[in-house]
Every structure is written in C-alpha cells, then in structure tokens.
Coordinates of C-alpha atoms and ligand atoms in Angstrom, one line a residue:
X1 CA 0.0 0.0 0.0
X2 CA 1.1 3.4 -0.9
X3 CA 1.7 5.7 2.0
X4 CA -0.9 9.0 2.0
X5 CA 0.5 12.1 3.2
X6 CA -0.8 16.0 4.0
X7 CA 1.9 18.4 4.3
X8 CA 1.7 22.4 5.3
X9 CA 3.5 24.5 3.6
X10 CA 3.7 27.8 5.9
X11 CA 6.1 29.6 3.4
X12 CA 6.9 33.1 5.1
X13 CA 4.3 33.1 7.5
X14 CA 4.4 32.1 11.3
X15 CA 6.6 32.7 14.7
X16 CA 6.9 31.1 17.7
X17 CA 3.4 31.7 18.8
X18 CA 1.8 30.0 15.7
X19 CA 3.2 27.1 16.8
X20 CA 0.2 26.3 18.8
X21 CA -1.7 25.5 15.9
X22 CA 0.4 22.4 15.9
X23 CA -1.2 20.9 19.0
X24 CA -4.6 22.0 17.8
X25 CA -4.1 20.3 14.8
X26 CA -2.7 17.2 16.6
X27 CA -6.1 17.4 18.5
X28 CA -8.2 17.9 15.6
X29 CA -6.8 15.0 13.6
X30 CA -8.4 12.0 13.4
X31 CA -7.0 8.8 14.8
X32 CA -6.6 7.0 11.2
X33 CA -4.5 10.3 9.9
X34 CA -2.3 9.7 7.3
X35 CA 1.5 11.2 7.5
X36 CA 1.1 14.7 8.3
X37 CA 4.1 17.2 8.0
X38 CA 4.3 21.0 8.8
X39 CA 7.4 23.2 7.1
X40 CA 7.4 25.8 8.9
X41 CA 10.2 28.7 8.3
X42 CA 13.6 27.5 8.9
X43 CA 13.5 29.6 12.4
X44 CA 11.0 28.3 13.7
X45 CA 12.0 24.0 12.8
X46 CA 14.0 23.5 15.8
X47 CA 11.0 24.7 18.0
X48 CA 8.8 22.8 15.8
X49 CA 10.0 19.8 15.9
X50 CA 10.4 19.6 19.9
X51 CA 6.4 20.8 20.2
X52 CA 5.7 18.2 17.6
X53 CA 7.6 15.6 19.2
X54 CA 4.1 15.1 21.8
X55 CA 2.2 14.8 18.3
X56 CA 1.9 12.6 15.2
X57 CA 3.2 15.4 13.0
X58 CA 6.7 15.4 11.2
X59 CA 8.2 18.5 10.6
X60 CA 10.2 19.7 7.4
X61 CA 12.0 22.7 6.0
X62 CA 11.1 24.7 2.6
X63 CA 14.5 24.8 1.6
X64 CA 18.2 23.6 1.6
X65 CA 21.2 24.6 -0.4
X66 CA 22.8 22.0 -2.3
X67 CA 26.6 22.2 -0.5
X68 CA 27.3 21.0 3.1
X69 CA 28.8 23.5 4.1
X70 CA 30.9 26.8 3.1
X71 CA 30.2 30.2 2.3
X72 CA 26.8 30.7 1.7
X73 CA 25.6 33.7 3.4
X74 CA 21.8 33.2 4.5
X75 CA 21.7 29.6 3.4
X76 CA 20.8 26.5 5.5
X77 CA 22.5 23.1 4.6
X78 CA 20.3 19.5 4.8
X79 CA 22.5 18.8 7.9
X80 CA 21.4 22.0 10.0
X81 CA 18.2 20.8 9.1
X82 CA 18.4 17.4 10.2
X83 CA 19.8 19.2 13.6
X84 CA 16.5 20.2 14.5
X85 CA 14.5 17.5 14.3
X86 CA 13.2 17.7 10.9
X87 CA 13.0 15.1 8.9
X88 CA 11.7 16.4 5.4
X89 CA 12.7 19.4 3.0
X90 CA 10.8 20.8 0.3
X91 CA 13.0 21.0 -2.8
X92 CA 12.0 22.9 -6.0
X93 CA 9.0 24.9 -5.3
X94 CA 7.6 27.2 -7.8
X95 CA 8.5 30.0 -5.4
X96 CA 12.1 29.4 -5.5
X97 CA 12.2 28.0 -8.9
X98 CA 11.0 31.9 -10.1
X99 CA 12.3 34.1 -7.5
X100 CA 15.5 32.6 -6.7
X101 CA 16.2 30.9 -10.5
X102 CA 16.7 27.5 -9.2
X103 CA 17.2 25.2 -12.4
X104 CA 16.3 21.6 -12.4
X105 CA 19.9 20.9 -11.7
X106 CA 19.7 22.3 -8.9
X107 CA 16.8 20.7 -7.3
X108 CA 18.7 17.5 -8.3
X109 CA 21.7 18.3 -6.0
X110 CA 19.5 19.6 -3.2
X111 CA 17.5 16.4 -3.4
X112 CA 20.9 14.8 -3.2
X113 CA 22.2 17.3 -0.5
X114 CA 18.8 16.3 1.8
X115 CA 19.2 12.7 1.1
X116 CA 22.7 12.7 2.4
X117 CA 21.8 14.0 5.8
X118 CA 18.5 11.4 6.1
X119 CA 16.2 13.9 5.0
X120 CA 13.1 12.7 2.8
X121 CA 13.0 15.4 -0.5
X122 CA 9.3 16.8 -1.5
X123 CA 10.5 17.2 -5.0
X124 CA 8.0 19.7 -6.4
X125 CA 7.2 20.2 -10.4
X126 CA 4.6 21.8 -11.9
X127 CA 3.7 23.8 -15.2
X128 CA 2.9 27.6 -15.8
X129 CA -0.5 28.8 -17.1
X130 CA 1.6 29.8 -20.1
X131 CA 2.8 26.1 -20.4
X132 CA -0.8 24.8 -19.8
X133 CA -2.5 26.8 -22.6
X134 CA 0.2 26.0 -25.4
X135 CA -0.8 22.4 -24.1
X136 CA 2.7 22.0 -23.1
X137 CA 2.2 20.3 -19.9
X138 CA 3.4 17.1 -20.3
X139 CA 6.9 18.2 -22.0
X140 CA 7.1 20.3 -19.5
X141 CA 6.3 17.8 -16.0
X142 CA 8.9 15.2 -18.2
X143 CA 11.4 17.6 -18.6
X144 CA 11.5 18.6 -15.0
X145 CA 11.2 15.2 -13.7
X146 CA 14.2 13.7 -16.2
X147 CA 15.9 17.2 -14.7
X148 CA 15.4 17.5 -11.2
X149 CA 15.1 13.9 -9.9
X150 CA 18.4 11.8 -9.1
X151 CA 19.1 8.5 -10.5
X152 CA 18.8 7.0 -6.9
X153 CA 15.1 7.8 -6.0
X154 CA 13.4 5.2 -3.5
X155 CA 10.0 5.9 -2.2
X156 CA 11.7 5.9 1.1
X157 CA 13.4 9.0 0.3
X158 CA 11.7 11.3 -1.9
X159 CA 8.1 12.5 -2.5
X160 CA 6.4 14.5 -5.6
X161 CA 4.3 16.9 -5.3
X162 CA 2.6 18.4 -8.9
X163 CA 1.6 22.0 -8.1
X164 CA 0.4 23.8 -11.4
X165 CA 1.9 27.0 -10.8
X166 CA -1.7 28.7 -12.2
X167 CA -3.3 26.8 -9.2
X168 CA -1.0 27.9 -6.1
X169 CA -2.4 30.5 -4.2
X170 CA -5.1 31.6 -6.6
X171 CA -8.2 29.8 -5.8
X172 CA -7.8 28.6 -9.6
X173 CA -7.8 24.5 -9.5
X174 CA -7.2 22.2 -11.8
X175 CA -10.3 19.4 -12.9
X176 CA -10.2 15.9 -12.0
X177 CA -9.1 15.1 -15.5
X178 CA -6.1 17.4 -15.4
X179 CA -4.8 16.4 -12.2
X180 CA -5.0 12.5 -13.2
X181 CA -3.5 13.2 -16.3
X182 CA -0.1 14.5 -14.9
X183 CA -0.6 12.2 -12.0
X184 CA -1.0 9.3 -14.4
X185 CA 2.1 10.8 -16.3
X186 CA 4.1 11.5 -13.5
X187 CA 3.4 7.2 -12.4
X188 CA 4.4 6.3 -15.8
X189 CA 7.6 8.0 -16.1
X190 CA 8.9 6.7 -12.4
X191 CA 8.1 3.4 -13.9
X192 CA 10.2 3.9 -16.9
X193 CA 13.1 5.1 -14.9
X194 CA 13.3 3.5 -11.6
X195 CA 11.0 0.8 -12.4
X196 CA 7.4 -0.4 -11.2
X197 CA 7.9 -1.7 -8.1
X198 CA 9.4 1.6 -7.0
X199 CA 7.5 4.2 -8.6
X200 CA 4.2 2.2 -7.3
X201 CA 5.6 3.3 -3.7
X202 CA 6.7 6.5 -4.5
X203 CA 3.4 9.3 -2.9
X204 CA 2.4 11.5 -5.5
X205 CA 1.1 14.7 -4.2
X206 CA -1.3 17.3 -5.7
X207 CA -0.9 20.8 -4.3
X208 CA -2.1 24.1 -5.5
X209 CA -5.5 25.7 -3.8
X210 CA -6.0 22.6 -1.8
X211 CA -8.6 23.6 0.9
X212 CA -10.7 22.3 3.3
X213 CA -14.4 22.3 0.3
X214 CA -12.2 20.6 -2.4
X215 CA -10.1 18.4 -0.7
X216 CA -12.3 15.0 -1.0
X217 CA -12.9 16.0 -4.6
X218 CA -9.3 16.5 -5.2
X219 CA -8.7 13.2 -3.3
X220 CA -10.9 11.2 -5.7
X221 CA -8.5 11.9 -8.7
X222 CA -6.4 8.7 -9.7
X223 CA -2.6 8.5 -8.4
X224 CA -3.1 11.4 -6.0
X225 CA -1.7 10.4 -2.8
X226 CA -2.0 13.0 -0.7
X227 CA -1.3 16.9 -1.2
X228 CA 1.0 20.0 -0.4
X229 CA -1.3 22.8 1.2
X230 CA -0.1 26.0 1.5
X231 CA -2.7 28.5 2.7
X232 CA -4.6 25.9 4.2
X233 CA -2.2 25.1 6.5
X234 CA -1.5 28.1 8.3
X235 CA -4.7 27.6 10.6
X236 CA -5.4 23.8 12.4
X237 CA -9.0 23.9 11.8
X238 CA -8.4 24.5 7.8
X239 CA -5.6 22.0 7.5
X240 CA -7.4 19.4 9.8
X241 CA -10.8 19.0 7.4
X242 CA -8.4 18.6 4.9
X243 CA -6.5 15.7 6.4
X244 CA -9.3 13.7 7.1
X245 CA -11.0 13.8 3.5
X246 CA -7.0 12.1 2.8
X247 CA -8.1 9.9 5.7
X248 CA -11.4 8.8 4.0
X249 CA -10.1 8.6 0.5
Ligands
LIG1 C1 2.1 25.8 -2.2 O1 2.6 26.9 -2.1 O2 2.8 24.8 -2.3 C2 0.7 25.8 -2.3 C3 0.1 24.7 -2.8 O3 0.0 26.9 -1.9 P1 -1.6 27.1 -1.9 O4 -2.2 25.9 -1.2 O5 -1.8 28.3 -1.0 O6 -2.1 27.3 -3.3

C-alpha cells in the first residue's frame, strides 16, 4: 500500500506563537491520519520539531542549499536541518524556482544534499499557465522530472508533489481530468526510470489551492496520494478537514 500524506507549507508566514496551531491540529486529527508534516520557516523548525515531538506530526523545512557547508551567506544546509529534528525538506517549489532561479539541476543536488543528511525530499514540479494553454504540460512535467530527480530515488526517500503553478495561491484549481492526467504521467515515467515496483511506492502529491471544500474532490483523482497545502495550512481547523478527506479517500 502506498503511504498517504498532507503536508503544510507555511512559506513566510508564522513565529513562535503560531506554533500552537500544531497541537490544535494534533487534537483535531483523526486517529486514522495519514502522514502529516508541517514546514514551517527555517527559524522556527527546531521549536517545531520539539512541540511536535508530543504529536503525530513530522516537521520539514522549505529549503536547503545543495553544499554541506561553506560560504553561503543566508543559506541553511540539509544537515542544519536534520539538527532540528526535521525530517523532510521541500525542494523545487515554484517559489524558488522563479524568485531565486533555481534550475532543475539544482533541485537534483538539493535532493541529493537532503538525502545525504536522512532527510526525505518533497521534490516539487509543476507547469505555468503559459505552459498549460500551449498544451505544453506534459513536456514540461517530463522535462523537469528527467531534470530534477536523481538516478537514486526510493519511495523511502523522496516524495512528488505536482503544483500547477496557475493553481497555487489563486483559488484557480485544476479538474479531475487534469490532475490524473499529470498524476498518471508523472506514475508512468517513475516506472520507466526507476521501475514499477518503485515508482508504485513513491506518494504522489497534488498541491495548489488545496482547501478544506475541495479536498475530497481532489482526493478522488487517480494516483493522487495526498497533497502539499499551503494556505490551508497556516490555521489547524483549515488543514485538519483537509486531512481527514486524505483519511477517507
Ligand atoms: C504551495 O505553495 O505549495 C501551495 C500549494 O499553496 P496554496 O495551497 O496556497 O495554493
């Protein structure tokens, strides 16, 4: 069985006193919950993790930089990251991909860089709206899986999330159709590359205006496994409703 999974993405948002919500959301969970993870900004993981240490959450950061170690002012390495407790990074995301011109490559050797210090990598692809109306998609989600996964991807070790950069944070969501498609892609070319047995296992997340009204809908699309909320993480009683439609589906 393929493991289900709901994980926050807080982005820039959050101190120490939002780490509450945590506990709330530990409370409002229900018992079957699948894997739930928080990424919280990187000052905040080492608080995280100890207040989610009481709870069934796992914590993970947004970012790493592909070295160890050196001179890399403002960076945090996988190993830092691993000093706090956490025990996932997202690698990849949109966000960074645009604002910080992250390249494939360099999600490979970040994915690489996490893996090295036990971290699990959410490696996350995903098309423009630009991309999506030249009906470009599926070039695109190919390209940037052939270009940002490593050759030595387990389903112990790194997770994909699909986030249609149209979808995230504008309300906009893909149909049913849409998401299965890539998702169904996305399946097909793990199998080519690592081989079925391994890119059965391997959790297959949707994220982009996940939130608590069109989570189960979402849920019902094949090969989605689980999904990468951002938003609708920030508050327990969003992010909870949300993990139990995963629980149910
Ligand atoms: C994200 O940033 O990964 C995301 C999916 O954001 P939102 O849920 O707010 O669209």
């Amino acid at each position: 069985m393929r493991r289900k999974l709901a994980a926050g993405n807080w982005k820039m948002n959050g101190t120490a006193a939002d780490l509450a919500e945590l506990n709330v959301l530990a409370t409002l969970m229900p018992a079957d919950a699948p894997e739930v993870i928080i990424c919280p900004p990187a000052p905040l993981l080492y608080r995280a993790s100890t207040v989610a240490q009481a709870t069934p959450i796992s914590i993970g950061a947004q970012d790493c930089h592909m070295q160890a170690s050196g001179a890399f002012t403002g960076d945090i390495s996988a190993a830092m990251i691993a000093d706090t407790g956490a025990a996932y990074v997202i690698v990849g995301h949109s966000e960074r991909r645009e604002a910080h011109a992250e390249r494939d490559r360099d999600i490979r050797k970040k994915a690489k860089a996490a893996w090295a210090s036990n971290l699990a990598a959410i490696i996350c692809i995903g098309e423009t709206l630009e991309d999506r109306e030249a009906d470009n998609t599926l070039d695109i989600i190919a390209g940037q899986l052939a270009g940002s996964l490593p050759t030595a991807v387990t389903a112990a070790n790194t997770i994909i999330a699909y986030e249609p950069i149209w979808a995230i944070g504008t309300g906009k969501v893909p149909t049913l159709d849409q998401i299965a498609e890539v998702h169904d892609f996305i399946r097909s070319k793990l199998a080519i590359r690592y081989g079925a047995d391994i890119a059965d296992m391997i959790p297959l997340l949707y994220g982009g205006s996940v939130k608590p009204d069109n989570a189960a809908l979402i849920f019902e699309a094949g090969n989605v496994d689980g999904a990468l909320v951002g938003g609708a993480s920030l508050k327990a009683t969003d992010f909870a409703p949300i993990i139990s439609a995963l629980a149910q589906s």
